[in-house]
Each structure stands twice: as structure tokens, then as C-alpha cells.
Coordinates of C-alpha atoms and ligand atoms in Angstrom, one line a residue:
M66 CA 0.0 0.0 0.0
L67 CA 2.8 2.4 0.9
V68 CA 5.8 3.0 -1.3
S69 CA 8.7 4.2 0.9
K70 CA 10.1 7.6 0.1
L71 CA 13.4 6.7 1.9
P72 CA 13.7 3.0 1.0
D73 CA 17.5 3.0 1.7
K74 CA 17.3 4.6 5.1
G75 CA 16.8 2.6 8.3
T76 CA 16.5 4.0 11.8
T77 CA 19.2 6.6 12.5
I78 CA 22.5 5.3 13.8
F79 CA 22.1 7.5 16.8
T80 CA 18.9 5.8 17.9
V81 CA 20.3 2.4 17.1
M82 CA 23.5 2.8 19.0
S83 CA 22.0 4.5 22.0
K84 CA 19.4 1.7 22.3
L85 CA 22.1 -0.9 22.0
A86 CA 24.1 0.8 24.7
S87 CA 21.1 0.9 27.0
D88 CA 20.1 -2.7 26.3
H89 CA 23.6 -3.9 27.1
N90 CA 24.4 -1.5 29.9
A91 CA 27.3 0.0 28.0
I92 CA 29.0 3.4 28.5
N93 CA 27.3 5.5 25.8
L94 CA 29.9 7.4 23.7
S95 CA 27.8 7.0 20.6
Q96 CA 25.0 9.6 20.1
G97 CA 26.4 13.1 20.7
F98 CA 25.0 14.5 23.9
P99 CA 26.5 15.8 27.1
D100 CA 26.0 14.1 30.5
F101 CA 26.3 17.4 32.4
Q102 CA 23.6 19.8 33.6
A103 CA 22.6 23.1 31.9
P104 CA 23.7 26.3 33.8
A105 CA 21.7 26.6 37.0
A106 CA 20.6 30.2 36.2
L107 CA 19.1 29.0 32.9
L108 CA 17.2 26.2 34.7
E109 CA 15.8 28.7 37.1
R110 CA 14.5 30.8 34.3
V111 CA 12.7 27.7 32.7
A112 CA 11.1 26.9 36.1
H113 CA 10.0 30.6 36.3
Y114 CA 8.4 30.7 32.9
T115 CA 6.7 27.4 33.0
S116 CA 5.1 28.2 36.4
A117 CA 4.3 31.8 35.4
G118 CA 2.1 30.4 32.6
F119 CA 4.2 30.9 29.5
N120 CA 3.0 27.6 28.1
Q121 CA 1.0 28.4 24.9
Y122 CA 2.1 28.7 21.3
A123 CA 5.0 31.0 20.7
P124 CA 4.9 33.3 17.7
M125 CA 5.6 31.4 14.5
S126 CA 9.1 32.9 13.9
G127 CA 10.1 32.9 17.5
V128 CA 9.7 34.9 20.7
Q129 CA 10.7 38.5 20.0
E130 CA 13.1 38.8 23.1
L131 CA 15.0 35.7 21.9
K132 CA 15.2 36.8 18.3
E133 CA 16.7 40.1 19.5
Q134 CA 19.2 38.4 21.7
I135 CA 20.2 36.1 18.9
A136 CA 20.7 39.1 16.5
S137 CA 22.8 41.0 19.1
K138 CA 24.9 37.8 19.7
V139 CA 25.6 37.6 16.0
T140 CA 26.7 41.2 15.9
D141 CA 28.9 40.8 19.0
L142 CA 30.6 37.7 17.7
Y143 CA 30.8 38.3 13.9
S144 CA 30.2 42.0 13.5
R145 CA 27.2 41.3 11.2
Q146 CA 24.0 43.4 11.6
V147 CA 21.0 41.0 11.6
L148 CA 17.4 42.1 11.7
A149 CA 15.6 40.3 14.5
D150 CA 12.2 40.9 12.9
S151 CA 12.9 39.6 9.4
E152 CA 16.1 37.6 9.3
V153 CA 15.9 35.3 12.4
T154 CA 13.7 32.2 12.9
V155 CA 13.7 30.1 16.1
T156 CA 13.3 26.4 15.3
P157 CA 12.8 23.1 17.2
G158 CA 16.5 22.2 17.0
A159 CA 18.9 22.7 14.2
T160 CA 17.4 19.5 12.7
E161 CA 14.1 21.3 11.8
A162 CA 16.0 24.3 10.5
L163 CA 18.0 22.1 8.2
F164 CA 14.9 20.3 6.9
C165 CA 13.1 23.6 6.3
A166 CA 16.1 25.3 4.6
I167 CA 16.6 22.3 2.3
S168 CA 12.9 22.1 1.5
T169 CA 12.9 25.8 0.8
I170 CA 15.7 25.6 -1.7
I171 CA 15.3 22.2 -3.5
H172 CA 12.8 21.6 -6.2
P173 CA 12.5 18.2 -8.0
G174 CA 15.6 17.6 -10.2
D175 CA 17.7 20.2 -8.4
E176 CA 21.2 19.2 -7.4
A177 CA 22.9 19.6 -4.0
I178 CA 26.5 19.0 -3.0
I179 CA 27.4 17.6 0.4
F180 CA 30.8 16.5 1.8
D181 CA 31.2 13.0 3.2
P182 CA 31.4 12.0 5.9
A183 CA 28.2 14.1 6.2
Y184 CA 25.7 14.5 9.0
D185 CA 22.9 12.1 8.4
T186 CA 19.9 14.5 8.0
Y187 CA 21.2 16.3 4.9
E188 CA 20.6 13.8 2.2
P189 CA 17.1 12.5 3.2
A190 CA 15.8 16.0 3.2
I191 CA 17.2 16.6 -0.3
T192 CA 15.7 13.2 -1.5
L193 CA 12.3 14.0 0.0
N194 CA 12.2 17.2 -2.0
G195 CA 13.0 15.4 -5.2
G196 CA 16.6 16.6 -5.3
V197 CA 19.7 14.8 -6.4
T198 CA 22.6 14.6 -3.9
H199 CA 26.3 14.7 -5.1
H200 CA 28.7 13.4 -2.4
I201 CA 32.3 14.5 -2.3
N202 CA 34.6 12.7 0.0
M203 CA 36.8 14.9 2.2
R204 CA 40.5 14.0 2.1
Y205 CA 41.7 11.6 4.7
P206 CA 43.2 12.0 7.3
E207 CA 42.8 15.8 7.8
F208 CA 39.3 15.7 6.3
K209 CA 39.9 18.8 4.1
I210 CA 37.8 19.6 1.1
D211 CA 39.2 19.1 -2.4
W212 CA 37.9 22.3 -4.1
D213 CA 38.9 21.1 -7.6
M214 CA 36.4 18.2 -7.1
V215 CA 33.7 20.7 -6.1
R216 CA 34.4 22.9 -9.2
D217 CA 34.0 19.7 -11.3
K218 CA 30.7 18.8 -9.8
V219 CA 29.0 22.2 -10.0
N220 CA 26.8 22.7 -13.0
N221 CA 23.7 24.8 -14.0
R222 CA 21.4 22.5 -12.0
T223 CA 23.3 22.9 -8.7
R224 CA 21.2 24.8 -6.3
L225 CA 22.7 24.0 -2.9
I226 CA 26.0 23.4 -1.2
I227 CA 25.8 22.3 2.5
I228 CA 28.8 23.1 4.7
N229 CA 29.5 22.2 8.3
T230 CA 32.3 23.7 10.4
P231 CA 33.3 22.6 13.0
H232 CA 32.6 19.3 11.4
N233 CA 30.6 16.3 12.8
P234 CA 31.8 13.5 12.8
T235 CA 35.5 14.4 12.0
G236 CA 36.2 17.4 14.2
S237 CA 37.9 19.2 11.3
I238 CA 37.4 22.9 10.9
W239 CA 37.6 25.3 7.9
G240 CA 40.3 27.8 7.3
E241 CA 39.9 31.2 5.5
S242 CA 41.1 29.6 2.3
D243 CA 38.1 27.2 2.3
I244 CA 35.8 30.1 2.6
E245 CA 37.6 31.9 -0.3
S246 CA 37.3 28.8 -2.5
L247 CA 33.6 28.4 -1.8
Q248 CA 33.0 32.1 -2.5
K249 CA 34.7 31.9 -5.9
I250 CA 32.8 28.8 -6.8
V251 CA 29.3 30.2 -6.1
E252 CA 30.0 33.7 -7.4
G253 CA 27.6 34.5 -10.3
T254 CA 25.6 31.3 -9.8
Q255 CA 22.1 30.5 -8.4
I256 CA 23.6 28.3 -5.6
C257 CA 22.4 28.8 -2.0
V258 CA 24.6 27.7 0.9
I259 CA 23.4 26.1 4.1
S260 CA 26.0 26.6 6.8
D261 CA 25.6 24.2 9.7
E262 CA 27.4 25.9 12.5
V263 CA 25.9 24.1 15.5
Y264 CA 29.5 23.6 17.0
E265 CA 30.5 27.3 16.5
H266 CA 31.7 27.7 20.1
I267 CA 33.6 24.4 20.3
V268 CA 36.9 25.1 18.5
F269 CA 40.3 24.2 20.0
D270 CA 43.9 25.1 20.0
A271 CA 43.3 28.9 19.6
H272 CA 41.8 28.4 16.1
T273 CA 39.0 30.8 15.2
H274 CA 35.6 29.6 13.9
Q275 CA 35.1 30.6 10.3
S276 CA 31.5 31.7 10.3
I277 CA 29.7 32.6 7.1
H278 CA 28.3 35.5 9.2
S279 CA 31.7 37.1 8.8
Y280 CA 31.6 37.0 5.0
P281 CA 29.0 39.4 3.7
E282 CA 29.0 38.2 0.0
L283 CA 28.4 34.6 1.1
A284 CA 26.0 35.5 3.8
K285 CA 23.7 37.0 1.1
R286 CA 23.0 33.5 -0.3
S287 CA 23.2 31.5 3.0
Y288 CA 21.0 30.0 5.6
I289 CA 23.2 29.9 8.8
I290 CA 22.0 27.4 11.4
S291 CA 23.0 27.0 15.0
S292 CA 21.6 25.2 18.1
F293 CA 21.3 26.0 21.8
G294 CA 21.5 22.3 22.5
K295 CA 25.2 22.2 22.0
T296 CA 25.9 25.5 23.8
Y297 CA 23.9 25.0 26.9
H298 CA 24.1 21.2 27.3
T299 CA 20.4 21.0 26.5
T300 CA 20.0 18.8 23.4
G301 CA 16.6 17.5 24.7
W302 CA 15.1 21.0 24.6
R303 CA 15.1 21.1 20.8
L304 CA 16.0 24.7 20.4
G305 CA 17.9 26.0 17.4
Y306 CA 17.7 28.9 14.9
C307 CA 18.3 29.9 11.4
I308 CA 19.5 33.3 10.1
A309 CA 19.2 34.4 6.5
P310 CA 18.5 37.6 4.5
Q311 CA 14.9 38.7 4.5
A312 CA 13.9 37.2 1.2
L313 CA 15.4 33.8 2.1
T314 CA 13.9 33.9 5.6
S315 CA 10.5 34.7 4.3
E316 CA 10.5 31.6 2.1
F317 CA 12.0 29.6 4.9
Q318 CA 9.1 30.6 7.2
R319 CA 6.6 29.6 4.5
V320 CA 7.8 26.1 5.0
H321 CA 8.5 26.2 8.8
Q322 CA 5.0 27.3 9.6
F323 CA 3.6 24.1 8.1
V324 CA 6.3 21.8 9.6
N325 CA 6.3 22.7 13.3
F326 CA 4.5 26.1 13.3
S327 CA 6.6 27.4 16.3
T328 CA 9.1 26.4 18.9
N329 CA 8.5 25.6 22.6
T330 CA 7.6 28.8 24.5
P331 CA 9.1 28.7 28.0
M332 CA 12.5 27.7 26.9
Q333 CA 12.6 30.5 24.4
Y334 CA 11.9 33.1 27.1
A335 CA 14.4 31.4 29.5
V336 CA 17.2 31.4 26.9
A337 CA 16.5 35.0 26.0
D338 CA 16.9 36.0 29.7
F339 CA 20.1 33.9 30.0
L340 CA 21.6 35.4 26.9
R341 CA 20.9 38.9 28.2
D342 CA 22.2 38.2 31.7
C343 CA 25.1 35.8 30.9
P344 CA 26.2 36.7 27.3
E345 CA 29.7 35.5 28.0
H346 CA 28.7 32.0 29.0
H347 CA 29.7 30.4 25.6
E348 CA 33.2 31.7 26.0
E349 CA 34.0 28.8 28.5
L350 CA 32.9 26.1 26.1
A351 CA 36.0 25.8 24.0
D352 CA 38.4 25.4 27.0
F353 CA 35.9 23.1 28.7
Y354 CA 35.8 20.7 25.8
Q355 CA 39.4 21.0 24.9
H356 CA 40.2 19.7 28.4
K357 CA 37.8 16.8 27.8
R358 CA 39.5 16.1 24.4
D359 CA 43.0 16.2 25.9
L360 CA 42.0 14.0 28.9
F361 CA 40.3 11.4 26.7
C362 CA 43.2 11.3 24.2
G363 CA 45.8 11.2 27.0
L364 CA 44.0 8.3 28.7
L365 CA 43.9 6.5 25.3
A366 CA 47.6 7.0 24.6
P367 CA 48.5 3.4 25.5
S368 CA 45.7 1.9 23.3
R369 CA 46.1 0.4 19.9
F370 CA 43.7 2.9 18.4
K371 CA 45.1 5.6 16.2
L372 CA 43.6 8.9 17.3
L373 CA 42.9 11.3 14.5
P374 CA 43.2 15.1 15.0
S375 CA 40.1 16.8 16.4
S376 CA 40.1 20.6 16.2
G377 CA 36.5 21.2 17.2
T378 CA 33.1 19.6 18.2
F379 CA 32.9 17.0 21.0
F380 CA 33.9 14.0 18.9
Q381 CA 37.1 12.0 18.6
L382 CA 37.7 9.7 15.6
M383 CA 39.8 6.6 16.2
E384 CA 41.2 4.4 13.5
Y385 CA 41.3 0.7 14.5
S386 CA 43.1 -1.3 11.8
A387 CA 45.7 -2.4 14.5
I388 CA 42.9 -4.0 16.5
S389 CA 40.5 -5.6 14.1
S390 CA 39.7 -6.2 10.4
M391 CA 35.9 -6.2 11.1
A392 CA 33.6 -3.7 9.3
D393 CA 33.1 -0.6 11.5
T394 CA 29.4 -1.3 12.0
D395 CA 30.1 -4.8 13.2
L396 CA 33.0 -3.7 15.4
A397 CA 30.9 -0.9 17.0
N398 CA 28.2 -3.5 17.8
H399 CA 30.8 -6.0 19.1
I400 CA 32.5 -3.4 21.4
T401 CA 29.1 -2.3 22.7
I402 CA 27.8 -5.7 23.5
K403 CA 31.0 -7.5 24.6
H404 CA 33.1 -4.7 26.1
K405 CA 30.4 -2.2 27.1
V406 CA 31.5 1.0 25.3
A407 CA 29.3 2.3 22.5
S408 CA 30.5 4.4 19.5
I409 CA 29.4 5.4 16.1
P410 CA 30.7 3.6 12.9
V411 CA 31.9 6.4 10.6
S412 CA 31.0 4.6 7.3
I413 CA 27.3 5.4 7.8
F414 CA 28.1 9.1 7.1
Y415 CA 29.4 8.1 3.6
R416 CA 27.8 7.1 0.3
D417 CA 31.2 5.6 -0.8
P418 CA 33.1 4.9 2.4
P419 CA 36.9 4.9 2.2
E420 CA 38.9 1.9 3.2
Q421 CA 40.0 3.4 6.5
K422 CA 38.3 1.8 9.5
I423 CA 37.1 4.5 11.9
L424 CA 34.8 4.8 14.9
R425 CA 33.5 8.1 16.4
F426 CA 33.5 8.6 20.2
C427 CA 31.7 11.4 22.0
F428 CA 33.8 13.0 24.8
A429 CA 31.0 15.3 26.2
K430 CA 31.0 13.2 29.3
S431 CA 32.2 13.4 32.9
D432 CA 35.9 12.7 33.5
Q433 CA 34.9 9.5 35.4
T434 CA 33.0 8.2 32.5
L435 CA 35.8 9.0 30.1
E436 CA 38.3 7.2 32.5
A437 CA 36.0 4.2 32.7
A438 CA 35.6 4.0 28.9
A439 CA 39.4 4.4 28.3
R440 CA 40.2 1.6 30.7
I441 CA 38.1 -0.7 28.5
L442 CA 39.3 0.6 25.2
N443 CA 42.9 0.3 26.2
Q444 CA 42.4 -3.5 26.6
L445 CA 41.3 -4.0 23.0
Ligands
PMP185 N1 24.0 19.4 12.7 C1 25.0 18.7 13.2 C2 26.4 18.7 12.6 C3 24.8 18.0 14.4 O1 25.8 17.3 15.0 C4 23.6 18.1 15.0 C5 23.2 17.3 16.3 N2 24.1 17.0 17.1 C6 22.6 18.8 14.4 C7 22.8 19.5 13.3 C8 21.2 18.9 15.0 O2 21.1 19.7 16.2 P1 19.8 19.8 17.1 O3 20.0 18.9 18.2 O4 19.8 21.2 17.5 O5 18.7 19.5 16.2
LIG186 N1 24.0 15.1 16.4 C1 24.1 14.0 17.3 C2 25.3 13.2 17.0 O1 26.0 13.4 16.0 C3 22.9 13.2 17.4 C4 21.6 13.9 17.1 C5 20.5 12.9 17.0 O2 20.5 11.9 17.6 N2 19.5 13.2 16.2 O3 25.6 12.2 17.6

């Protein structure tokens, strides 16, 4: 009776591996979420707004106070003036923003370019809108983009390039030269850019996040998406946002209003207050996660895994050819069930996976959890 629109897609790997971890009582370093609490002052604001009765529909594009705080945050961070009223949309997580932005841009037959390993929501949204996805593998082991390959793939049907820095799952980050290459390629074309910047505050080793907000020419054709889930350790609140020029935002909101209509109300007021009262909070994140990365990598120094460089996000890639010749999906299952540490097999982020065998581990966990996981992984 029903013909699947996504016949090649099963349940997401994040759901599969978190369930496996829970079923087998394993330490869950698979799905990316922190095991620490949100800032106390923010939780207090949520309690305040829920009990004060802010529990009905929010405005479709977002609570005004929050849109204004988002606009001023973008100005402070990236020196870009953003109009709260017509260029900002608050969304239920970056996931909904990605889906709406892709749906806004892609008509049947349009082509989109994504870089593998790619976050798993991009391609299904392109497919559901009748688009064609071109995958370009990033170069191992630094996971840099080969811009000649991008130039070769672009044609007059290309409508979208999706970028993601800092990058999930690899932890690689863009330099200025990447932005310059992208800018040259899209100049004079009808190509839109979706810039997934959900890890914008988690960049290590004194590098700077290259935001499209800082590049006015690119920003004119871009939907820039971020998420409070990463910044405040609140992935379950489903709170993200999308910034784009007025004409692009207006088309985005045409779609968004029919997907989720609006985003949950008390959390929006709470985050608006918190952004106003503690605007510097995000400045701690990079050091906080760099400490986690260094701790985790230090603990794993004696292991037989080869640790790949991670310059941002809260993920660490580990190459395991010295340990096993199993496929990464099989090994991830095996380590979860037998040794009780769950990870994500990186091949699932590819259309054509390379021969390297890699697992992704999330280090957004307490030091004790990372120590317990490392003790196990060092035995493999
Ligand atoms: N993009 C990337 C690269 C992500 O890693 C994630 C989730 N971790 C998202 C988008 C979705 O973010 P959200 O939880 O706000 O929907
Ligand atoms: N983005 C998270 C990750 O990469 C998972 C998000 C989800 O489960 N939808 O692990």
C-alpha cells in the first residue's frame, strides 16, 4: 500500500547505538549529547516561565526577546547586523531548521553537494524534496575539502552546497582559504549555501571559527543554522535557529509554519533572559571541551587505536586497523555488547566509504565516564 520515500534509510544510527548501549548497559559514547547539567541560572528561568504560565504557542518565527538576543549575539561575535524581525527564525532544534532550509531551496531535479562523511539529516531532506545529492569525500586523514572536485561537480542544476564547520563527525574545521574557495565557486551562480554551525563555540587550540556571518558576500545567499542544544548542554530542549537575509527567511518561514509552526515557548523566554544576563557563557565552552578532548586522548595513549586530530566539536575519531579487520558497523556492535562501550561507525556518514576503518567517540562526558571508557578501550 505504501511506497517508501526513503527505502534506503533505516532507523538513524544515533537511535540504534543509544538503544544498543542501553540494552547492554554499556557506556554510551555514541550519540552526541553531554552528560552534564545546563547552567543553574538557565534552569531557574525555565522553572520561572513554566510556572508563570508561558505555556501556549509562541509566535511562528520565535519569541521577540529571543530573536533580539540572537541578533545581538551575532553582531557581537561576527560584526554582522542581523534584523531580528525579518532575518531570524527560532526552530525546534537545528534539525528542523536544516529540513526547512533544504525544503525551501530544493525543487525536483535540483542538485545539491554535500561533503562526506556528512551529518545524516542532509541527504534524506534533499531526497524527500526530489533533489539529487552529489557526495564529495573529504581528504583523509585531515578531512579537508578538495575544491577542484567541487568545481568539477558544479553545473547549472546545482542549487545548494551544504557546509559544516566545526565538522561532525570528524572534528575538522575550515580555514579562511576554504571560505575563499567556496566564495569563488558560487559567485555568479544561483547556488544557495546552508552553513551548519551548531558547534560554532567548540573550536580548539586557539583556532577561530570561520562563520559565514563574517563573509557578507556569502551571507547574502546563505542559511546559517545553530543550536542552543550544544551551547547550553540541552540537546533535549530542541532549540535552534536559522539566520538568512529577508527574502530567504520569508521563504523559509513559509515552510517552517507548516512543519512545526513554532518552537516551545518557556525555553525561548528562558534562553532570552540567559543570553541577556550571561552573554559571555559560551566563552567557556572551547576550553571546557578542549580539556575533555585532551583528557580522553591522554587516557587512550596506550591503546592500539590511532587517534585522528580533532580541532572542534565533542567528537574524537579513532582508526582501529591495528585492532580488528571487522567492518566498523560490526565492530561498533561488538565493542558495545562485549566490552560495554558504544561508539558510532563512521562509514554510515558516507555514500562511498573509504577503506580506513574508523569509529567516532563522543567525549562530552564526565571525567569519570571517560576514564572508565578508556580503561576498557585500552584493553582492545
Ligand atoms: N548538525 C550537526 C552537525 C549536528 O551534529 C547536530 C546534532 N548534534 C545537528 C545538526 C542537530 O542539532 P539539534 O540537536 O539542535 O537538532
Ligand atoms: N548530532 C548528534 C550526533 O551526532 C545526534 C543527534 C540525534 O540523535 N539526532 O551524535
